[in-house]
Amino acid sequence: YGVNIRLPFEAAANEYLLPQRTVNFKYFFTRKLGFVKESHAFALFPGGFGTLDETFELLTLIQTGKSDLHPIVMIEAEGSGYWQPILDFASEVLVDKGLISPLDLNLFSFTTDPEAAAEEICRFYANYHSQRYVDGRLVLRMAAVPPSELIEELNDEFSDIVVTGRIEAIEPTPAEIRDGDALDMQRLSLHFDRRQFGALRLLINRLNEHAPPVGEVHPPAPFTDEQADREW
């Protein structure tokens, strides 16, 4: 479904949305809450102030952990030159002045190829499914936990994002069992520092290298009202 905003101009919904699949909002903040909470992936196309507002709010929510990690793809027609100046500003000004971490640039990708954009989104869910914090530890749910040798490699590679202990395979936690939360998935647990989300995205990329057969993707089910209250 689509989330539209009522405006005195430019108020029409996307032409590919059926009217019965369109939700109209009066306020921008409730609209943004709706599409961020319910979306599994984001493809960002060129637009005006509203597009930039949504883009940076989305990046801020994911950079600060207020929203779970999702695939974010900035896409434009080749040669149109919309996103590249913004990406240059992020790397040459924000990173160089220490206003964001270089790792934050891992939170999104850029392409001019629609097939590459679709591949980026599907690859994110090739193995990874979802996440949840339980008793202060981050639980990553996925279709297949990597072998123990690779888990050891991940502990060495991502030791700087682990506050205490190690990355380890676990069974569903009592809290997840109580909620019936993704019980068919396997799990890794770590005491994540809740700061370096760009590095966490790299960890998810590594987990997706150990994926089930090609074509099997595992996006999470939409949030229930109870899960939404807990996350937000």
Short mmCIF file of C-alpha atoms in Angstrom, two decimals:
data_model
loop_
_atom_site.label_atom_id
_atom_site.label_comp_id
_atom_site.label_asym_id
_atom_site.label_seq_id
_atom_site.Cartn_x
_atom_site.Cartn_y
_atom_site.Cartn_z
CA TYR A 1 0.00 0.00 0.00
CA GLY A 2 1.05 3.64 -0.34
CA VAL A 3 1.10 6.52 2.11
CA ASN A 4 0.10 9.81 0.51
CA ILE A 5 0.07 13.34 1.97
CA ARG A 6 -2.73 15.85 1.48
CA LEU A 7 -1.26 19.09 0.09
CA PRO A 8 -2.65 22.16 -1.70
CA PHE A 9 -0.50 21.11 -4.69
CA GLU A 10 1.38 17.98 -5.77
CA ALA A 11 -1.17 15.99 -3.77
CA ALA A 12 -1.77 13.10 -6.14
CA ALA A 13 -0.64 9.64 -5.08
CA ASN A 14 1.76 7.52 -7.12
CA GLU A 15 -0.02 6.50 -10.34
CA TYR A 16 0.88 2.85 -9.77
CA LEU A 17 -1.08 2.69 -6.50
CA LEU A 18 -4.69 1.57 -6.50
CA PRO A 19 -6.98 4.03 -4.70
CA GLN A 20 -8.08 1.30 -2.28
CA ARG A 21 -4.41 0.67 -1.44
CA THR A 22 -3.61 4.31 -0.65
CA VAL A 23 -3.65 5.84 2.83
CA ASN A 24 -3.89 9.65 2.91
CA PHE A 25 -2.25 11.55 5.76
CA LYS A 26 -2.72 15.14 6.90
CA TYR A 27 0.65 15.52 8.63
CA PHE A 28 4.12 14.72 7.37
CA PHE A 29 5.33 13.23 10.64
CA THR A 30 2.56 10.64 10.84
CA ARG A 31 3.08 9.74 7.18
CA LYS A 32 6.81 9.24 7.72
CA LEU A 33 6.14 7.13 10.80
CA GLY A 34 3.79 4.96 8.73
CA PHE A 35 6.14 4.26 5.87
CA VAL A 36 9.27 3.81 7.99
CA LYS A 37 7.56 1.43 10.43
CA GLU A 38 5.94 -0.74 7.77
CA SER A 39 8.59 -0.85 5.03
CA HIS A 40 11.15 -3.62 4.54
CA ALA A 41 13.32 -1.63 2.11
CA PHE A 42 13.70 1.87 0.71
CA ALA A 43 14.38 2.99 -2.85
CA LEU A 44 14.98 6.74 -2.87
CA PHE A 45 14.36 8.61 -6.13
CA PRO A 46 15.11 12.28 -6.94
CA GLY A 47 12.67 14.83 -5.57
CA GLY A 48 12.31 18.14 -3.80
CA PHE A 49 12.52 19.25 -0.17
CA GLY A 50 10.12 16.52 0.91
CA THR A 51 12.30 13.79 -0.57
CA LEU A 52 15.39 15.17 1.15
CA ASP A 53 13.49 15.49 4.43
CA GLU A 54 12.40 11.85 4.23
CA THR A 55 15.86 10.70 3.17
CA PHE A 56 17.70 12.32 6.05
CA GLU A 57 15.06 11.38 8.60
CA LEU A 58 15.33 7.76 7.47
CA LEU A 59 19.13 7.83 7.66
CA THR A 60 18.99 9.49 11.09
CA LEU A 61 16.59 6.90 12.48
CA ILE A 62 18.75 4.01 11.28
CA GLN A 63 22.06 5.68 12.22
CA THR A 64 20.82 6.16 15.80
CA GLY A 65 19.10 2.78 16.14
CA LYS A 66 15.60 4.24 16.39
CA SER A 67 14.71 2.05 13.42
CA ASP A 68 16.03 -1.40 12.57
CA LEU A 69 18.50 -1.71 9.72
CA HIS A 70 16.92 -1.95 6.27
CA PRO A 71 18.33 -1.83 2.75
CA ILE A 72 18.41 1.77 1.47
CA VAL A 73 19.15 2.40 -2.20
CA MET A 74 19.51 5.86 -3.74
CA ILE A 75 18.67 5.51 -7.41
CA GLU A 76 18.54 7.89 -10.36
CA ALA A 77 18.79 7.87 -14.14
CA GLU A 78 22.38 7.73 -15.33
CA GLY A 79 23.83 11.19 -15.85
CA SER A 80 21.08 13.02 -13.95
CA GLY A 81 23.47 14.08 -11.18
CA TYR A 82 20.99 14.24 -8.30
CA TRP A 83 22.41 12.03 -5.55
CA GLN A 84 26.13 12.30 -6.28
CA PRO A 85 26.57 15.89 -4.97
CA ILE A 86 24.78 14.84 -1.78
CA LEU A 87 27.03 11.80 -1.41
CA ASP A 88 30.09 14.00 -2.03
CA PHE A 89 28.90 16.37 0.70
CA ALA A 90 28.44 13.46 3.10
CA SER A 91 31.94 12.08 2.51
CA GLU A 92 33.90 15.30 1.96
CA VAL A 93 32.20 17.51 4.56
CA LEU A 94 30.29 15.46 7.13
CA VAL A 95 32.89 12.70 7.44
CA ASP A 96 35.92 14.98 7.11
CA LYS A 97 34.60 17.31 9.83
CA GLY A 98 33.83 14.39 12.12
CA LEU A 99 30.07 15.03 12.05
CA ILE A 100 29.32 11.46 11.00
CA SER A 101 31.40 8.30 11.07
CA PRO A 102 32.91 6.95 7.84
CA LEU A 103 31.06 3.73 8.71
CA ASP A 104 27.75 5.58 8.37
CA LEU A 105 28.28 5.57 4.61
CA ASN A 106 27.62 1.81 4.74
CA LEU A 107 23.99 2.44 5.71
CA PHE A 108 22.97 3.07 2.09
CA SER A 109 24.04 2.42 -1.48
CA PHE A 110 23.80 4.33 -4.75
CA THR A 111 23.12 3.07 -8.26
CA THR A 112 21.77 4.07 -11.65
CA ASP A 113 20.80 0.48 -12.49
CA PRO A 114 17.29 -0.68 -11.45
CA GLU A 115 18.36 -4.34 -11.50
CA ALA A 116 21.29 -3.57 -9.22
CA ALA A 117 18.91 -1.76 -6.86
CA ALA A 118 16.58 -4.77 -6.73
CA GLU A 119 19.56 -7.09 -6.19
CA GLU A 120 20.80 -4.93 -3.29
CA ILE A 121 17.41 -5.15 -1.60
CA CYS A 122 17.05 -8.90 -2.10
CA ARG A 123 20.63 -9.57 -1.00
CA PHE A 124 19.93 -7.89 2.35
CA TYR A 125 17.34 -10.60 3.08
CA ALA A 126 19.25 -13.48 1.50
CA ASN A 127 19.99 -14.83 4.99
CA TYR A 128 19.27 -12.06 7.50
CA HIS A 129 15.67 -11.80 8.68
CA SER A 130 15.26 -9.37 11.60
CA GLN A 131 16.62 -8.20 14.92
CA ARG A 132 15.48 -7.68 18.49
CA TYR A 133 17.04 -6.56 21.77
CA VAL A 134 16.55 -9.01 24.63
CA ASP A 135 17.93 -8.21 28.10
CA GLY A 136 20.37 -5.70 26.64
CA ARG A 137 21.74 -8.01 23.95
CA LEU A 138 21.07 -7.75 20.24
CA VAL A 139 19.59 -10.90 18.71
CA LEU A 140 20.05 -11.25 14.95
CA ARG A 141 17.61 -13.70 13.35
CA MET A 142 18.53 -15.40 10.08
CA ALA A 143 17.73 -18.44 7.96
CA ALA A 144 21.08 -20.13 8.65
CA VAL A 145 23.70 -19.38 11.29
CA PRO A 146 27.23 -19.54 9.82
CA PRO A 147 29.55 -22.36 10.85
CA SER A 148 31.54 -21.99 14.07
CA GLU A 149 34.77 -21.17 12.20
CA LEU A 150 33.10 -18.17 10.53
CA ILE A 151 31.58 -17.04 13.83
CA GLU A 152 35.12 -16.95 15.23
CA GLU A 153 36.19 -14.84 12.26
CA LEU A 154 33.28 -12.47 12.87
CA ASN A 155 34.30 -12.12 16.52
CA ASP A 156 37.76 -11.02 15.41
CA GLU A 157 36.49 -8.77 12.62
CA PHE A 158 33.77 -7.03 14.64
CA SER A 159 35.23 -7.06 18.15
CA ASP A 160 35.07 -3.24 18.33
CA ILE A 161 31.25 -3.21 18.27
CA VAL A 162 30.90 -5.83 21.03
CA VAL A 163 30.85 -4.29 24.53
CA THR A 164 31.36 -7.51 26.48
CA GLY A 165 31.41 -11.22 25.68
CA ARG A 166 31.35 -12.57 22.16
CA ILE A 167 29.10 -13.09 19.15
CA GLU A 168 27.51 -16.49 19.71
CA ALA A 169 24.79 -18.74 18.33
CA ILE A 170 21.78 -19.09 20.63
CA GLU A 171 18.34 -20.66 20.76
CA PRO A 172 15.20 -18.47 20.80
CA THR A 173 15.07 -16.45 24.02
CA PRO A 174 12.18 -16.83 26.50
CA ALA A 175 10.91 -13.38 25.48
CA GLU A 176 10.80 -14.38 21.80
CA ILE A 177 9.15 -17.69 22.61
CA ARG A 178 6.51 -15.89 24.66
CA ASP A 179 5.76 -13.56 21.72
CA GLY A 180 6.05 -16.22 19.01
CA ASP A 181 8.66 -13.96 17.41
CA ALA A 182 10.39 -15.48 14.35
CA LEU A 183 10.80 -18.85 16.05
CA ASP A 184 11.59 -20.58 12.74
CA MET A 185 14.78 -18.53 12.36
CA GLN A 186 18.25 -19.27 13.74
CA ARG A 187 20.03 -16.71 15.91
CA LEU A 188 23.24 -14.92 16.80
CA SER A 189 23.49 -12.80 19.93
CA LEU A 190 25.93 -10.03 20.86
CA HIS A 191 26.23 -7.21 23.37
CA PHE A 192 26.18 -4.50 20.68
CA ASP A 193 27.41 -1.01 21.58
CA ARG A 194 24.28 0.55 19.98
CA ARG A 195 26.46 3.12 18.28
CA GLN A 196 28.26 1.73 15.24
CA PHE A 197 25.29 0.83 13.07
CA GLY A 198 27.33 1.20 9.90
CA ALA A 199 29.58 -1.60 11.18
CA LEU A 200 26.52 -3.64 12.15
CA ARG A 201 25.37 -3.34 8.53
CA LEU A 202 28.73 -4.79 7.45
CA LEU A 203 28.19 -7.68 9.87
CA ILE A 204 24.80 -8.36 8.27
CA ASN A 205 26.46 -8.28 4.85
CA ARG A 206 28.90 -10.94 6.05
CA LEU A 207 26.04 -13.08 7.37
CA ASN A 208 24.35 -12.83 3.99
CA GLU A 209 27.42 -14.36 2.38
CA HIS A 210 26.37 -17.55 4.18
CA ALA A 211 22.93 -17.62 2.62
CA PRO A 212 20.41 -20.34 1.68
CA PRO A 213 20.01 -21.21 -2.04
CA VAL A 214 19.67 -18.26 -4.40
CA GLY A 215 16.11 -16.96 -4.71
CA GLU A 216 15.08 -17.68 -1.13
CA VAL A 217 14.74 -14.35 0.68
CA HIS A 218 13.32 -13.94 4.13
CA PRO A 219 11.86 -10.47 4.77
CA PRO A 220 10.24 -10.19 8.19
CA ALA A 221 6.49 -10.12 8.65
CA PRO A 222 4.90 -6.70 9.28
CA PHE A 223 4.97 -5.48 12.86
CA THR A 224 2.07 -6.29 15.14
CA ASP A 225 0.70 -3.41 17.20
CA GLU A 226 2.47 -4.84 20.26
CA GLN A 227 5.81 -5.01 18.47
CA ALA A 228 5.37 -1.49 17.12
CA ASP A 229 4.74 -0.15 20.63
CA ARG A 230 7.89 -1.89 21.87
CA GLU A 231 10.08 -0.64 19.02
CA TRP A 232 8.86 2.95 18.98
#
